[in-house]
CSV table of C-alpha atoms in Angstrom, one decimal:
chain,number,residue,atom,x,y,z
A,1,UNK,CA,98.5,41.9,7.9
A,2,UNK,CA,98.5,38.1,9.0
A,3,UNK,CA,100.0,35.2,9.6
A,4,UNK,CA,100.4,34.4,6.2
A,5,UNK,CA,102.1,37.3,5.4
A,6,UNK,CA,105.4,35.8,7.6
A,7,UNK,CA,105.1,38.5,10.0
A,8,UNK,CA,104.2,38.1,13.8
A,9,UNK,CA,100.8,39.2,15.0
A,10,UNK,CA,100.2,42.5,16.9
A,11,UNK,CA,100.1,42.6,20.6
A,12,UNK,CA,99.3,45.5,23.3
A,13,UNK,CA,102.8,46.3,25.6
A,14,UNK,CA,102.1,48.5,28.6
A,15,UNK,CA,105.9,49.0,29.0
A,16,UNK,CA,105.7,50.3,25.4
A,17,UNK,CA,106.3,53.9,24.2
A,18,UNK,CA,108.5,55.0,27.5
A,19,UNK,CA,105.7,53.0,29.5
A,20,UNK,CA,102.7,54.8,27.5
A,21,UNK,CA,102.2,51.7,25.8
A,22,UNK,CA,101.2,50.5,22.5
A,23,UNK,CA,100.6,48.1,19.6
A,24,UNK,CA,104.1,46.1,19.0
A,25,UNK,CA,104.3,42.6,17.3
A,26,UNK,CA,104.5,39.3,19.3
A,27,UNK,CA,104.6,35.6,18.9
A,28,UNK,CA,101.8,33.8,17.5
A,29,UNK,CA,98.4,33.1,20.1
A,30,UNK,CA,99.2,36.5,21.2
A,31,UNK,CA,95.5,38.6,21.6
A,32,UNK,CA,94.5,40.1,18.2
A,33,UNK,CA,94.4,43.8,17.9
A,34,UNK,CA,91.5,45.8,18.5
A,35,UNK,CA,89.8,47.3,15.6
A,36,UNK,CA,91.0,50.3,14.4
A,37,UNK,CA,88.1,53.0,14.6
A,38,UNK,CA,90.3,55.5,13.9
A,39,UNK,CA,90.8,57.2,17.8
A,40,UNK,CA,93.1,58.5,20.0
A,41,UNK,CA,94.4,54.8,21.0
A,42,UNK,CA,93.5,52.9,23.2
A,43,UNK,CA,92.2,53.7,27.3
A,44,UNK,CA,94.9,53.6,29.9
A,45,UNK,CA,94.8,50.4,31.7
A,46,UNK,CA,91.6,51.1,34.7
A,47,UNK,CA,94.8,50.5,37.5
A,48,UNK,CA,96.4,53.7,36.3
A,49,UNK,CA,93.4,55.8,36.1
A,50,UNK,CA,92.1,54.3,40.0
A,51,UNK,CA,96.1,55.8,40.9
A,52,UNK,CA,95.3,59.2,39.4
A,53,UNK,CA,92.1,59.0,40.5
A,54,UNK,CA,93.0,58.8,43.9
A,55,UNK,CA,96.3,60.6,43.9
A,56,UNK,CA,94.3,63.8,42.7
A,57,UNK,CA,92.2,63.4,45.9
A,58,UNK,CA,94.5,63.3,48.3
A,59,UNK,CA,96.0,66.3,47.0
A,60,UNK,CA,92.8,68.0,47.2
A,61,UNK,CA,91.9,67.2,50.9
A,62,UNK,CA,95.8,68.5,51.9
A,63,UNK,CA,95.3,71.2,50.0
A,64,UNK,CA,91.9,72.1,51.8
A,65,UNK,CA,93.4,71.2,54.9
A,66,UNK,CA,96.5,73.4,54.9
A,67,UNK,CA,94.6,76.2,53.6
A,68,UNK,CA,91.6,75.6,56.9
A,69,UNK,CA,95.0,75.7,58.9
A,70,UNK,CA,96.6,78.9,57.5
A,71,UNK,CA,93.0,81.0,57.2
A,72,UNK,CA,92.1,80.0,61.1
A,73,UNK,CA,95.3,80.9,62.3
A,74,UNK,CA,94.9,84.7,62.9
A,75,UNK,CA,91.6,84.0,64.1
A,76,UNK,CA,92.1,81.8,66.8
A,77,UNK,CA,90.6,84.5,68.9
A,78,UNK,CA,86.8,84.3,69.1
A,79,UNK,CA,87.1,88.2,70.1
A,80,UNK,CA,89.4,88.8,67.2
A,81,UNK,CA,87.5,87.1,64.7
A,82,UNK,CA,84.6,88.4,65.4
A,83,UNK,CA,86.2,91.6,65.0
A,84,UNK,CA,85.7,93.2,68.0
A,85,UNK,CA,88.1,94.2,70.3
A,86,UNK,CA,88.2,93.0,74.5
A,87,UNK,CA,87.8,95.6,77.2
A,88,UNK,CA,90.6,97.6,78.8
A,89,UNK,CA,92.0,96.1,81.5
A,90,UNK,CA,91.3,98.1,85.1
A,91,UNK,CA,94.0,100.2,85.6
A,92,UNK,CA,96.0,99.2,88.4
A,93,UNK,CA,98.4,102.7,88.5
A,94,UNK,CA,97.7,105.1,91.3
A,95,UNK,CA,97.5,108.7,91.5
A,96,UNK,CA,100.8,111.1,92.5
A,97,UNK,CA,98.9,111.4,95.7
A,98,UNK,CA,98.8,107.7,96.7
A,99,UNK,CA,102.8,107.1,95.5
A,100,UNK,CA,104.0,110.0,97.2
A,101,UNK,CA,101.7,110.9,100.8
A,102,UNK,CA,103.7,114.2,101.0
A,103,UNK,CA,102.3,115.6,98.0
A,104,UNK,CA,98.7,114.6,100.2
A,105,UNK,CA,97.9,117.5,102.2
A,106,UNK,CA,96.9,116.5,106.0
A,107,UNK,CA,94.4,117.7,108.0
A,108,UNK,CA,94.7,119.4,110.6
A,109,UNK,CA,94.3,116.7,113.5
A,110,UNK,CA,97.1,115.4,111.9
A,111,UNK,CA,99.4,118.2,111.8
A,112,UNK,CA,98.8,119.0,115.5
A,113,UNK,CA,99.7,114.8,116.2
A,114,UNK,CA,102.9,115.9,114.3
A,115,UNK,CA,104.2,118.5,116.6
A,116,UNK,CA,102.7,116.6,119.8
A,117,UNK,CA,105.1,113.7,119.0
A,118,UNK,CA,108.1,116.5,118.9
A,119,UNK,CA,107.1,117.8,122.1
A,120,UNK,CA,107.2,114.2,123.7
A,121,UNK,CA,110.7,114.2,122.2
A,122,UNK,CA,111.6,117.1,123.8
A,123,UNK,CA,110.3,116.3,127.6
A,124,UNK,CA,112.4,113.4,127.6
A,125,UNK,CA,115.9,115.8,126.1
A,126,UNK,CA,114.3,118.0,129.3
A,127,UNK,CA,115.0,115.0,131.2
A,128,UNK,CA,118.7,114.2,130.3
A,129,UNK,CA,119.6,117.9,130.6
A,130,UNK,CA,118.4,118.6,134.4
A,131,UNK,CA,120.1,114.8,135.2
A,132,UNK,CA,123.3,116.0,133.6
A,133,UNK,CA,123.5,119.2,135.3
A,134,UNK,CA,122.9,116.8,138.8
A,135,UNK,CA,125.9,115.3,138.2
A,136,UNK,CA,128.4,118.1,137.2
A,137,UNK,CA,127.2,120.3,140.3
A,138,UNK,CA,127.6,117.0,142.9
A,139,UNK,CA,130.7,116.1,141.2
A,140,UNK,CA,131.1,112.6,142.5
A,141,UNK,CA,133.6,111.3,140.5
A,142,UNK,CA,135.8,113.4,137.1
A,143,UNK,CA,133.7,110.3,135.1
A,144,UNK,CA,130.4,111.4,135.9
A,145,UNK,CA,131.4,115.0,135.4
A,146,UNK,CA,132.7,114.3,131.6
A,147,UNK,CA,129.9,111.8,131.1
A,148,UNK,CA,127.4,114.5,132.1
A,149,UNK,CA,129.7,116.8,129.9
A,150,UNK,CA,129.1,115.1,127.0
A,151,UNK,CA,125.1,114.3,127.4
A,152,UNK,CA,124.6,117.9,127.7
A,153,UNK,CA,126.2,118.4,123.9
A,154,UNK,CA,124.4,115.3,122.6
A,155,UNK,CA,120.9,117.2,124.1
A,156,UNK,CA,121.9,120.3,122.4
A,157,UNK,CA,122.4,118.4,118.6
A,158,UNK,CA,119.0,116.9,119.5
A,159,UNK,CA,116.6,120.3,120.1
A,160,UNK,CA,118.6,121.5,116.6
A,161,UNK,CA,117.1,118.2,114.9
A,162,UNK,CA,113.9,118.7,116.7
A,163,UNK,CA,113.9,122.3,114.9
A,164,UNK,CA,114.8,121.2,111.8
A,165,UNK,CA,111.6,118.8,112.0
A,166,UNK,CA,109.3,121.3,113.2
A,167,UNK,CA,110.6,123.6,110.5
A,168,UNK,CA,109.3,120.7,107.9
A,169,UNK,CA,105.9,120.4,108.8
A,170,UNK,CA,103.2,122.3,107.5
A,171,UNK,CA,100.8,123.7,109.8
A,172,UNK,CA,98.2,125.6,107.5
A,173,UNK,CA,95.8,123.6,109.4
A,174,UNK,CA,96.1,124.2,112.4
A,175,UNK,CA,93.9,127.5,113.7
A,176,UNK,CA,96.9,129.7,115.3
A,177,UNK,CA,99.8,127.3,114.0
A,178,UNK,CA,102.1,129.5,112.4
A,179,UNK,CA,102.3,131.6,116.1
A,180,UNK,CA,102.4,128.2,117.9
A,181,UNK,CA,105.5,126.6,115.8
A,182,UNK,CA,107.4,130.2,116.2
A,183,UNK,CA,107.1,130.4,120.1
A,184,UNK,CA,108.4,126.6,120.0
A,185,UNK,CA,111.1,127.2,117.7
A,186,UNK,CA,112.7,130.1,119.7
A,187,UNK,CA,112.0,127.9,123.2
A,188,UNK,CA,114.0,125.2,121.8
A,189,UNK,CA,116.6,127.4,120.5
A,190,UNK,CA,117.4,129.0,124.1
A,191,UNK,CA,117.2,125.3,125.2
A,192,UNK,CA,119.9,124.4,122.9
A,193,UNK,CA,122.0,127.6,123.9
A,194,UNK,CA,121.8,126.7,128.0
A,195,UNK,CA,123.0,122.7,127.1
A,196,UNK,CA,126.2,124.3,125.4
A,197,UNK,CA,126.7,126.5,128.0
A,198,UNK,CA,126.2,123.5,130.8
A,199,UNK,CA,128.8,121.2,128.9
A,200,UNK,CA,131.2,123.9,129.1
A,201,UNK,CA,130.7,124.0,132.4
A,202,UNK,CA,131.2,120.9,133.1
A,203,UNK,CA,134.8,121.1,131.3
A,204,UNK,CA,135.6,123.5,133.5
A,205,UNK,CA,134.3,121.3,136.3
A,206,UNK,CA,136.9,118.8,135.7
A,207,UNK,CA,139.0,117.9,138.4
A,208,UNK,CA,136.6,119.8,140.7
A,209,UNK,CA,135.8,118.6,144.1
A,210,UNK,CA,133.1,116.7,146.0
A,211,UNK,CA,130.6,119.1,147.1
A,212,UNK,CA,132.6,122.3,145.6
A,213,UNK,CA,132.2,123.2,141.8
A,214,UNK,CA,133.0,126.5,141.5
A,215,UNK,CA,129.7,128.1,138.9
A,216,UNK,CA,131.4,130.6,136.8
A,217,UNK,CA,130.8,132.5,133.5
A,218,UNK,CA,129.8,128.8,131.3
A,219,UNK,CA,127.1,128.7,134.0
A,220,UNK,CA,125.8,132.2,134.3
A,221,UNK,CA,125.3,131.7,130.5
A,222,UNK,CA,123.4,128.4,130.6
A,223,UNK,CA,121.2,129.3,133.6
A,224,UNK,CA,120.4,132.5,131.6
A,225,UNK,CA,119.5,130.5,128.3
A,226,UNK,CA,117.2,128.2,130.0
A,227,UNK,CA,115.2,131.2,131.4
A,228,UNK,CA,114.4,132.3,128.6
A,229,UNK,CA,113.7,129.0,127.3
A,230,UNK,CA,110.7,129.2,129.5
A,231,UNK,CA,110.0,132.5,128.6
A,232,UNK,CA,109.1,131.4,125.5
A,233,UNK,CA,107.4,127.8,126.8
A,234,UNK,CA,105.1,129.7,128.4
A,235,UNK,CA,104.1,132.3,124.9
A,236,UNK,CA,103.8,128.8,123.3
A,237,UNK,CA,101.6,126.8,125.8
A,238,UNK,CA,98.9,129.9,125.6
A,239,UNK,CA,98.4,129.0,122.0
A,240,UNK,CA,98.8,125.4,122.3
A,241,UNK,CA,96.3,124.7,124.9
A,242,UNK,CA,93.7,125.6,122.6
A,243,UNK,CA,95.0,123.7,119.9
A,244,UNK,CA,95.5,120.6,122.2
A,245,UNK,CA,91.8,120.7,123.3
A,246,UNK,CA,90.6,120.7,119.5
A,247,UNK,CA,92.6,118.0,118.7
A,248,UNK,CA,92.1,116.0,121.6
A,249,UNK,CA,96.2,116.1,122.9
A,250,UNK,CA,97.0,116.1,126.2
A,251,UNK,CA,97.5,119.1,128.1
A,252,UNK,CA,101.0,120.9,129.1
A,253,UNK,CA,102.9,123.0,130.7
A,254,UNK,CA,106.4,124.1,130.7
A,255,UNK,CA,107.8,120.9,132.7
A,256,UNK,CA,106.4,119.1,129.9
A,257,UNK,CA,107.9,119.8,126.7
């Protein structure tokens, strides 16, 4: 077909076909059509394939670099991916023994330092006792009397607490122990027993006079209690002695504990 047919000649559109393009008829001096070899069409303009082109690259590379992302992720861990696992950490727990020193038996140094330091205790309750009994049998004033009343019943609660300790401690130890702790125990008892009787005493001291305190049954009773406190110092101090020297404690006698 041609000019001289009365119809326009044939011209490419791009926007053509829903923007496929193709062949449509335009004025005249419009570019002839290629020949007709009998193909697909024509090639897509070179601009559209370069887009494709490139479009399908960069969907490539953020393909491969999401997927490099997402496989290194669980094996950030040199350790991990080169699948081996890291050492145990040290322990840092310690045994029943180390929380709890009861549970660690002592030796037997230590278990004779134990009942030393109760036996220091007690020369100083020793103290406060024969001072009290000072002041009920001077009488000086009804204060000192009742003050001296009441230290004697503080010293008696104090040789009970120093049996309950001694009953707490364990002397397997200690060569002779057992003996040694129940000679001490009945010494401190008979202490306790002559501190009652004294504070009872001195109640019925009050009011007394200067110089003339009357010593009745509360005193009989205490005087006889501390005798045989000392009684019973002395069975202890002929098994302690021995113990002391082992140890390296001081020595003692019955004024002394």
């Amino acid at each position: 077909m041609g000019e001289a047919d009365g119809q326009e000649p044939m011209r490419w559109d791009e926007q053509a076909r829903g923007g496929a393009g193709g062949w449509v008829r335009g004025a005249a001096g419009s570019p002839p059509p290629p020949p007709d070899d009998g193909g697909p069409g024509p090639s897509l303009p070179t601009k559209v394939i370069l887009m494709a082109v490139g479009g399908g690259v960069a969907i490539a590379a953020l393909v491969l670099a999401l997927s490099s992302f997402f496989g290194s992720s669980d094996t950030d861990d040199p350790v991990a991916a080169s699948g081996t696992s890291s050492p145990p950490a040290p322990s840092t727990t310690t045994s029943a023994a180390e929380q709890d020193p009861v549970r660690t038996a002592a030796s037997g140094a230590e278990q004779a330092a134990a009942v030393d330091a109760l036996l220091d205790r007690s020369r100083t309750d020793r103290s406060t006792v024969i001072a009290a009994v000072g002041k009920v049998e001077s009488c000086a004033s009804a204060a000192s009397v009742a003050s001296a009343g009441k230290a004697l019943d503080a010293a008696a609660s104090r040789r009970d607490d120093l049996i309950a300790r001694l009953d707490e401690l364990s002397l397997d130890e200690i060569p002779s122990g057992r003996e040694a702790a129940d000679s001490l125990r009945v010494a401190w008892r008979h202490s306790a027993d002559a501190d009652r009787a004294f504070a009872a005493w001195a109640d019925d001291a009050a009011g007394c006079t200067p110089g003339q305190v009357a010593r009745g049954p509360s005193h009989t009773r205490g005087a006889d209690s501390s005798a045989l406190a000392t009684a019973a110092k002395e069975d202890f101090l002929l098994v302690w002695a021995g113990i002391a020297e082992q140890y390296g404690l001081p020595a003692r006698d019955a004024t002394r504990i």
